[in-house]
Short mmCIF file of C-alpha atoms and ligand atoms in Angstrom, two decimals:
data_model
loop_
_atom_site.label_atom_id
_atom_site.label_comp_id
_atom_site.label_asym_id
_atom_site.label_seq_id
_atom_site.Cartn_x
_atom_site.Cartn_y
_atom_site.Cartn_z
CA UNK A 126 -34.74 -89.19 -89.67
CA UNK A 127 -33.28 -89.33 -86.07
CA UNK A 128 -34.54 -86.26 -84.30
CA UNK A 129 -32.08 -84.82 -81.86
CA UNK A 130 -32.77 -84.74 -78.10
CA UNK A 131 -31.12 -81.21 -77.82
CA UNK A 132 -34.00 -78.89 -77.69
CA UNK A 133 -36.96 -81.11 -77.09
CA UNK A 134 -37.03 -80.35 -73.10
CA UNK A 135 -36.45 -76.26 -74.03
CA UNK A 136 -39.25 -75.11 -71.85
CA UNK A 137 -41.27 -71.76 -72.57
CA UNK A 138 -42.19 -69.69 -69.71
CA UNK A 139 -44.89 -66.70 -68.89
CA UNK A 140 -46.12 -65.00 -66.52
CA UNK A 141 -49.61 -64.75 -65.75
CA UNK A 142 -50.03 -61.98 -62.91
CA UNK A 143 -48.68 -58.08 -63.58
CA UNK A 144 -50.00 -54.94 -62.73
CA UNK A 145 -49.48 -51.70 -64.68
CA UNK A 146 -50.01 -47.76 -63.97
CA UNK A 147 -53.45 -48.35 -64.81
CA UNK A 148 -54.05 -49.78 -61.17
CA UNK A 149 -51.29 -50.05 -58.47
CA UNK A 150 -48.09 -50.62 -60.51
CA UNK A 151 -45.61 -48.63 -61.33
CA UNK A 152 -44.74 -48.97 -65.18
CA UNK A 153 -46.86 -48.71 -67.94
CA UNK A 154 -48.16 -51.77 -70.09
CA UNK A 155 -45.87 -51.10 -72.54
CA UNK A 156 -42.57 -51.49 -70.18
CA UNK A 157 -43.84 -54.50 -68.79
CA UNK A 158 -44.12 -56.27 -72.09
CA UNK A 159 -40.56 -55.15 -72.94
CA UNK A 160 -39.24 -56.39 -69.34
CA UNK A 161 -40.98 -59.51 -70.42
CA UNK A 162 -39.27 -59.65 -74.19
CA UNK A 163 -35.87 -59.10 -72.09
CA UNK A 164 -36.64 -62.06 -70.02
CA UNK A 165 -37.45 -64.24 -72.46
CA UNK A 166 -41.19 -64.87 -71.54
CA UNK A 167 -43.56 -66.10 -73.99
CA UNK A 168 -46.82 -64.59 -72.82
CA UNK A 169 -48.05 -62.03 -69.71
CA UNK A 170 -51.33 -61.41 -68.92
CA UNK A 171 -51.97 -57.79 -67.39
CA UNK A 172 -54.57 -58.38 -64.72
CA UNK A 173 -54.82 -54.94 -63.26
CA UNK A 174 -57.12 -54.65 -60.75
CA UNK A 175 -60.61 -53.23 -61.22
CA UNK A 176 -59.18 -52.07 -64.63
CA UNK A 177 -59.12 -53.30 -68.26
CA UNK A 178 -57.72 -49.68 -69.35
CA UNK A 179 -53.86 -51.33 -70.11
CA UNK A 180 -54.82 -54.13 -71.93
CA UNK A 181 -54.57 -52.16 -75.43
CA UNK A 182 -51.53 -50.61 -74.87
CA UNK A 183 -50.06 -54.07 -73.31
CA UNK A 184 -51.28 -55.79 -77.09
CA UNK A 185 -49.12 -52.98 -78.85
CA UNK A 186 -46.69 -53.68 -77.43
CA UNK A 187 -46.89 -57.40 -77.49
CA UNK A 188 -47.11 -57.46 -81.25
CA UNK A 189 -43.87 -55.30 -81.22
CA UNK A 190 -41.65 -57.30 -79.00
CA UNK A 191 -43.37 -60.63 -79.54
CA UNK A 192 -45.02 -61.38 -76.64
CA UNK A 193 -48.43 -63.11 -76.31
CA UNK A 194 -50.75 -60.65 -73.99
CA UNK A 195 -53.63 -62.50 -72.10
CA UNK A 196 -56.05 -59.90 -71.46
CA UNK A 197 -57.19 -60.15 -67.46
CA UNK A 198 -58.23 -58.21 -64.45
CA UNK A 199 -58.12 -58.98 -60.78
CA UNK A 200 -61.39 -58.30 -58.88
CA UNK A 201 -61.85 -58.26 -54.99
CA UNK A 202 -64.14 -60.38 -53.63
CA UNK A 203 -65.89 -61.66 -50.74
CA UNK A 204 -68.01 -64.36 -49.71
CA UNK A 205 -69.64 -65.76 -46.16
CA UNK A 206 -66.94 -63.66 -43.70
CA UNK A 207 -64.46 -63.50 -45.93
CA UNK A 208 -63.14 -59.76 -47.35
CA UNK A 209 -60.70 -59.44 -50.02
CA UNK A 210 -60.71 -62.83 -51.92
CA UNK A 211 -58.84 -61.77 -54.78
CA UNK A 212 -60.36 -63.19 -58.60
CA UNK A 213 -58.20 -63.00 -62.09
CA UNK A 214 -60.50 -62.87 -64.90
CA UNK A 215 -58.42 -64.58 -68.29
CA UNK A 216 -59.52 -64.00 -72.09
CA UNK A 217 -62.18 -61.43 -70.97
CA UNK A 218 -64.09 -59.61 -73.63
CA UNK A 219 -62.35 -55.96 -71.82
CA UNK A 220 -64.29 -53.94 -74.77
CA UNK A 221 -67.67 -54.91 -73.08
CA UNK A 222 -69.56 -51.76 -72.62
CA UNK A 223 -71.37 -52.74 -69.66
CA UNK A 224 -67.93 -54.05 -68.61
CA UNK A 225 -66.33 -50.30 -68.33
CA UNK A 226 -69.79 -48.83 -66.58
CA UNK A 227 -69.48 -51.19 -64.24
CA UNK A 228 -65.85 -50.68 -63.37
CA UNK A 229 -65.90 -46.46 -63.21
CA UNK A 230 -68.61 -47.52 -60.52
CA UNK A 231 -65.86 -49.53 -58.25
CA UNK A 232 -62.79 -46.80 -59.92
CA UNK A 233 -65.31 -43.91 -57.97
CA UNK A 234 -65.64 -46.02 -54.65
CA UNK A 235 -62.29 -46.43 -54.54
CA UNK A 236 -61.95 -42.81 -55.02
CA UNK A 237 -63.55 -42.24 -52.15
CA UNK A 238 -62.15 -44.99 -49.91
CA UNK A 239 -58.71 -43.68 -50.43
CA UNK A 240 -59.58 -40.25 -49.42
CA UNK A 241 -61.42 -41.34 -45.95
CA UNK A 242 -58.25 -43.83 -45.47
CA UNK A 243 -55.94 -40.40 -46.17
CA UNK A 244 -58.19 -38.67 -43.19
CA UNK A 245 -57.60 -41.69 -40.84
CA UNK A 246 -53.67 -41.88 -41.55
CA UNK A 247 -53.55 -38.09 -41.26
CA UNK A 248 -55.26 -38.28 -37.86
CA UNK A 249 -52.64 -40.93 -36.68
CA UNK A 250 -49.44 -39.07 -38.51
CA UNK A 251 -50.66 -35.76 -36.52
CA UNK A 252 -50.22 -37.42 -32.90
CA UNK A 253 -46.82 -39.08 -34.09
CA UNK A 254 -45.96 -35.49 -34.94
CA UNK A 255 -45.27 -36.12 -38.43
CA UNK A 256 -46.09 -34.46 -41.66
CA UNK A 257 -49.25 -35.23 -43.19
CA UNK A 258 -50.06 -36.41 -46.66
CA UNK A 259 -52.39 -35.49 -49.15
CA UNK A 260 -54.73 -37.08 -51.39
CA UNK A 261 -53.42 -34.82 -54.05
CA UNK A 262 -50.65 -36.67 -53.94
CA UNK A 263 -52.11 -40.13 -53.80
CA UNK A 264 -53.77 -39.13 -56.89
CA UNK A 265 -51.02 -38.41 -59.07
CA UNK A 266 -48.99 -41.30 -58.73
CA UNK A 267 -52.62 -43.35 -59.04
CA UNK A 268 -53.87 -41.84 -61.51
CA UNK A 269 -56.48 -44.34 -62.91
CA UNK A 270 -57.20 -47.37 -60.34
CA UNK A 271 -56.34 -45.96 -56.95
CA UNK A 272 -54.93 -48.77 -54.58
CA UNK A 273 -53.25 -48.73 -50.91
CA UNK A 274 -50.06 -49.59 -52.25
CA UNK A 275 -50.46 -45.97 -53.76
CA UNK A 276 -50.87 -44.49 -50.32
CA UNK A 277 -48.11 -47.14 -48.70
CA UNK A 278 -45.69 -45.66 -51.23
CA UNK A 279 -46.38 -41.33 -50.44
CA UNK A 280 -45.41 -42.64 -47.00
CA UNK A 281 -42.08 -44.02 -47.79
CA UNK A 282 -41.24 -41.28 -49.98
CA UNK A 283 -42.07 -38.80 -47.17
CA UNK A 284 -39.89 -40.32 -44.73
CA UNK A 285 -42.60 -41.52 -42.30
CA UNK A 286 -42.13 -45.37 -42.81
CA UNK A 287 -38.46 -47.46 -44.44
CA UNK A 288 -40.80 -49.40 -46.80
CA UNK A 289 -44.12 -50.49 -48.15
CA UNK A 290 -44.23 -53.34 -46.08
CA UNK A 291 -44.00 -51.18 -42.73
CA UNK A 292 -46.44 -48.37 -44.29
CA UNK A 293 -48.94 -51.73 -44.45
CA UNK A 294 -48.37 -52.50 -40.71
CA UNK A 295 -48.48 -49.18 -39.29
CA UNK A 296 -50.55 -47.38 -41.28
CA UNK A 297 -52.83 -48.75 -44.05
CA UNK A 298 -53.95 -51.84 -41.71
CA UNK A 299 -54.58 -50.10 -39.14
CA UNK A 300 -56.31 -47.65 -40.54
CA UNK A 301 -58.05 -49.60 -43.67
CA UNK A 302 -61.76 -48.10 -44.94
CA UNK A 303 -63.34 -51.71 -46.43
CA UNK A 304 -63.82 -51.14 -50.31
CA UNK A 305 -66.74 -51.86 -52.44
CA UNK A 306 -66.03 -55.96 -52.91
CA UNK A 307 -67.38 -57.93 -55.58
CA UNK A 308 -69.54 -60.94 -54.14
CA UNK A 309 -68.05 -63.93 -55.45
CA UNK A 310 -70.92 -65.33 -57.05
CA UNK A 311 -71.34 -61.92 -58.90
CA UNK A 312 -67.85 -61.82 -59.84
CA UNK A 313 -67.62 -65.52 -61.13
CA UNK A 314 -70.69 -64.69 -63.31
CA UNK A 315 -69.38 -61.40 -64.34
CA UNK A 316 -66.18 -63.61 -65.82
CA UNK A 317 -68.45 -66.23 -67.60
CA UNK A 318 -70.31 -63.58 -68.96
CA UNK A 319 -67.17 -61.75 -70.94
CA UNK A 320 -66.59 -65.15 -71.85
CA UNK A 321 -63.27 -65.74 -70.07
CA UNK A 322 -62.24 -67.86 -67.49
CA UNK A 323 -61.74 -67.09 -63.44
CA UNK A 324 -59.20 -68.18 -61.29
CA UNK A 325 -58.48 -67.87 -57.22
CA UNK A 326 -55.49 -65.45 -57.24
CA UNK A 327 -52.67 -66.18 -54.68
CA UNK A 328 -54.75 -68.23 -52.27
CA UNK A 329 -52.77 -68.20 -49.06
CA UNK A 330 -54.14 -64.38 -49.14
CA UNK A 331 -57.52 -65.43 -47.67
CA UNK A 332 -55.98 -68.25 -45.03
CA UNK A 333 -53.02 -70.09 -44.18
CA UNK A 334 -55.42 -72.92 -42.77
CA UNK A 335 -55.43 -75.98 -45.01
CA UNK A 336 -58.75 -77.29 -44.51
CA UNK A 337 -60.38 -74.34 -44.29
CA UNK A 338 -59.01 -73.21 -47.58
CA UNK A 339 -60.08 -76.87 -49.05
CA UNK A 340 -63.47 -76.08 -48.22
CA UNK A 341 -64.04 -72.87 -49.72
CA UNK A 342 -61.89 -73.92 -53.21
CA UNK A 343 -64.64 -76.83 -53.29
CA UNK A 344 -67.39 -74.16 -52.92
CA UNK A 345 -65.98 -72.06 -55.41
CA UNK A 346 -65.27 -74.84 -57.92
CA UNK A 347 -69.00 -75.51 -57.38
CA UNK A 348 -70.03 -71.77 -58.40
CA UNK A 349 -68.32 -72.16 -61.66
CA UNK A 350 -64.36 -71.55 -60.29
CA UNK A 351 -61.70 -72.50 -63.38
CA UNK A 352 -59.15 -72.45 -61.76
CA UNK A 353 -56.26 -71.44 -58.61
CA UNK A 354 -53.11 -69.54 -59.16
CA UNK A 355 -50.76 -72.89 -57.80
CA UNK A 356 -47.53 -71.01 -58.83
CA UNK A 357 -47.28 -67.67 -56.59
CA UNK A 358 -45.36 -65.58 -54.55
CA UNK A 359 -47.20 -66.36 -51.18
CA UNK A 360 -46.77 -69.56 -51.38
CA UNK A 361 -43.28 -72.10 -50.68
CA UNK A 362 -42.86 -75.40 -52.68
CA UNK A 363 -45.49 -77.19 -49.90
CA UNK A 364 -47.85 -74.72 -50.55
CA UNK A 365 -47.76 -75.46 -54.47
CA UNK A 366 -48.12 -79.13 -54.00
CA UNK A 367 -51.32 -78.64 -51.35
CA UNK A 368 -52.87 -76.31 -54.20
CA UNK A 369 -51.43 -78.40 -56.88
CA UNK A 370 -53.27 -81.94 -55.00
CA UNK A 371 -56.84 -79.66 -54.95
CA UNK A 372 -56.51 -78.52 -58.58
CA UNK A 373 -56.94 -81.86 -59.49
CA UNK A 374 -59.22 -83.41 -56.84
CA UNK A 375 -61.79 -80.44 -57.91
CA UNK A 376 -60.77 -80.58 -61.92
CA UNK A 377 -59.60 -77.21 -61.70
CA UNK A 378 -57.10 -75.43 -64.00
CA UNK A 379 -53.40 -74.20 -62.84
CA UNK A 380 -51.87 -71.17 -63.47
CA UNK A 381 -48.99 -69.12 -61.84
CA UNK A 382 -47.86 -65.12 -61.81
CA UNK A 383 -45.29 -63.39 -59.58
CA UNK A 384 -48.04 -60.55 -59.12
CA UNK A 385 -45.34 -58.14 -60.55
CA UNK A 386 -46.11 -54.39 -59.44
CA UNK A 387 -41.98 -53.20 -60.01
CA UNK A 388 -41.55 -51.57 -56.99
CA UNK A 389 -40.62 -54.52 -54.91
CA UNK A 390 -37.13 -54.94 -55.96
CA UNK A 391 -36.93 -58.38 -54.76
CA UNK A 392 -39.72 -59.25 -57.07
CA UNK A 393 -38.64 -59.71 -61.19
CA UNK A 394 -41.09 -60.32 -63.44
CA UNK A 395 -41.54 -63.88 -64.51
CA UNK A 396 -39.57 -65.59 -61.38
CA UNK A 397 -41.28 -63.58 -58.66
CA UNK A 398 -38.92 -63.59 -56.26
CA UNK A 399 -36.63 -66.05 -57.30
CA UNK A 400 -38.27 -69.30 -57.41
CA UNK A 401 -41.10 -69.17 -59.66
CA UNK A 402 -40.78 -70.33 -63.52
CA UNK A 403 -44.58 -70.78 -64.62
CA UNK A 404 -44.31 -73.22 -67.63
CA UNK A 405 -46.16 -71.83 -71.38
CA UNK A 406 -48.43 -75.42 -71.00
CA UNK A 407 -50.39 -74.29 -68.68
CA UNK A 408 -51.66 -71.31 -70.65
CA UNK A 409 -52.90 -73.75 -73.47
CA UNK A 410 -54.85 -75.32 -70.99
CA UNK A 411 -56.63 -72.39 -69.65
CA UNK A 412 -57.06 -71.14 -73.49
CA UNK A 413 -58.89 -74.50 -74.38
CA UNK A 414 -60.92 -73.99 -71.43
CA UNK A 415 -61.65 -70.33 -72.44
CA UNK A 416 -62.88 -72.12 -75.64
CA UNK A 417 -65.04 -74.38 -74.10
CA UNK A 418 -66.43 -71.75 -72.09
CA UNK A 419 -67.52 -69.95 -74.96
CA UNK A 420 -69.14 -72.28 -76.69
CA UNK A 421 -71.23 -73.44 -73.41
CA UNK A 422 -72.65 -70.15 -72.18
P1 AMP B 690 -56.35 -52.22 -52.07
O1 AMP B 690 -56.86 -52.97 -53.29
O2 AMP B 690 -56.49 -50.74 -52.22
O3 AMP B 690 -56.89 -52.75 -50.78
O4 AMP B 690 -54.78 -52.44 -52.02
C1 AMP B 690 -54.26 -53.73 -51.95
C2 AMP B 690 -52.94 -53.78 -52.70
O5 AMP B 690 -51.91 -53.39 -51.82
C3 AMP B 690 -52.62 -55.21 -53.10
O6 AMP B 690 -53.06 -55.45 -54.39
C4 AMP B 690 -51.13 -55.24 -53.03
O7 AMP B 690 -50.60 -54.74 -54.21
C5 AMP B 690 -50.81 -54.26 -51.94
N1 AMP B 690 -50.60 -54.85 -50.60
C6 AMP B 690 -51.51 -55.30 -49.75
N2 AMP B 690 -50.93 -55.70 -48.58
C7 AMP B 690 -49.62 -55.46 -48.72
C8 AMP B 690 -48.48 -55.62 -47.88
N3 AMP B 690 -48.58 -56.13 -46.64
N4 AMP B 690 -47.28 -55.28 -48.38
C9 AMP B 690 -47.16 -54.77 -49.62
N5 AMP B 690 -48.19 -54.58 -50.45
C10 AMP B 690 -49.40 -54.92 -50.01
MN1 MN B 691 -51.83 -54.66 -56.07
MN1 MN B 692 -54.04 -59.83 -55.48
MN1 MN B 693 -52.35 -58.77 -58.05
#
């Protein structure tokens, strides 16, 4: 029998990169997956950061609305001079007891980070003559994982700042406390150890210099790296082909997420903002690799 052409190219795509109420985004895990359902996506991971506390919910709802859930978390690292490397763990074991004891340890530094960085913008917002905020407030919109973006967004409600991206450069860069990061090494071994699979989030994060970058995606493929988000938000078409071209010099995996947190309305799950469309092959990939892993450890 003569099999039609029509269909055969019908892509599937997914996104690999949200974050939920359970760290710095602003729906819960079960309004993601039905955002995802209404786009059409095949699979999301939610890789919240420090936090495995939506993954649950997120698989609820994924066997409702039919939609595969990866479960994933986002670490920050550092290694040599670098601060804030940021590391997506995929196909974790999340009900690892040592796993949670370890992560209410960062949850409580990041506790009291936030609170010192609340001080410090207070201290600034006082000689600009404007009103303060609290850390009350911080809290209840962060109520589990509390992040900066939590902080950047009680200043644009309050009138001090027009958006998050100006709270960032007037406020919460300027007056950033460093939090408790993850050495990479640690962090890399951390992921092998729930038997999933760890990938360089969003790379242009750490620098915007090529061969500087090349070098450190070499080291980290060396300590046991999977694999580099290729398909993100930071990065234009160039980008993706320079990341792409390393991938496979260094025989790592590629994945892409639009690092959805749905308060940027310029970024939609699934196409980021605009261009993205991450394709459902490359999650079979990383899951054979998960396998492997496994198997190996
Ligand atoms: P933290 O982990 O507390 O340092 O907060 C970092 C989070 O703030 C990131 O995960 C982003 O969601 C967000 N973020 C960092 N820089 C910016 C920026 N310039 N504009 C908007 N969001 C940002
Ligand atoms: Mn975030
Ligand atoms: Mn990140
Ligand atoms: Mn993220």
């Amino acid at each position: 029998m003569k099999i039609s052409g029509r269909g055969y190219n019908v892509e599937k795509y997914i996104d690999l990169h949200t974050h939920s109420t359970y760290s710095d985004g602003v729906y819960p895990p079960g309004d993601i997956v039905a955002m995802a359902a209404q786009k059409g996506l095949l699979a999301i991971a939610l890789a919240d950061h420090d936090s495995i506390s939506g993954i649950d919910e997120a698989q609820v709802a994924g066997v409702k609305y039919g939609v595969e859930i990866v479960p994933a978390i986002e670490f920050s690292t550092c290694y040599k001079d670098f601060r804030d490397i940021h590391l997506l763990g995929y196909f974790i074991d999340h009900k690892d007891p040592e796993l949670a004891r370890n992560l209410e340890k960062f949850r409580e530094r990041r506790d009291n980070r936030a609170r010192a960085i609340v001080e410090k913008i207070n201290a600034r917002l006082e000689v600009e003559n404007k009103d303060k905020i609290s850390y009350e407030e911080v809290q209840a919109i962060g109520q589990h994982v509390i992040s900066r973006l939590h902080i950047a967004r009680i200043l644009v409600n309050n009138g001090s700042v027009k958006s998050v991206h100006d709270a960032f450069k007037r406020y919460l860069v300027p007056c950033d406390v460093p939090k408790q990061y993850f050495p990479i090494a640690e962090a890399l071994a951390e992921i092998r150890r729930l038997k999933g699979i760890a990938v360089l989030a969003h790379p242009q994060s750490i620098t915007n210099d090529r061969s500087v970058l090349k070098t450190l995606i070499r080291e980290f493929a060396g300590f046991g790296l999977d694999g580099i988000e290729v398909f993100n938000n930071l990065c234009y078409k160039d980008d993706m082909l320079f990341l792409e071209s390393l991938a496979r010099e260094f025989g790592l995996l590629i994945t892409g997420g639009s690092d959805f947190h749905g308060f940027e309305d310029d970024v939609e799950i699934g196409c980021g903002s605009g261009g993205l469309a991450i394709a459902y092959h490359w999650l079979e990939a990383m899951r054979c690799r998960a396998g492997e892993n496994k198997v190996d450890v």
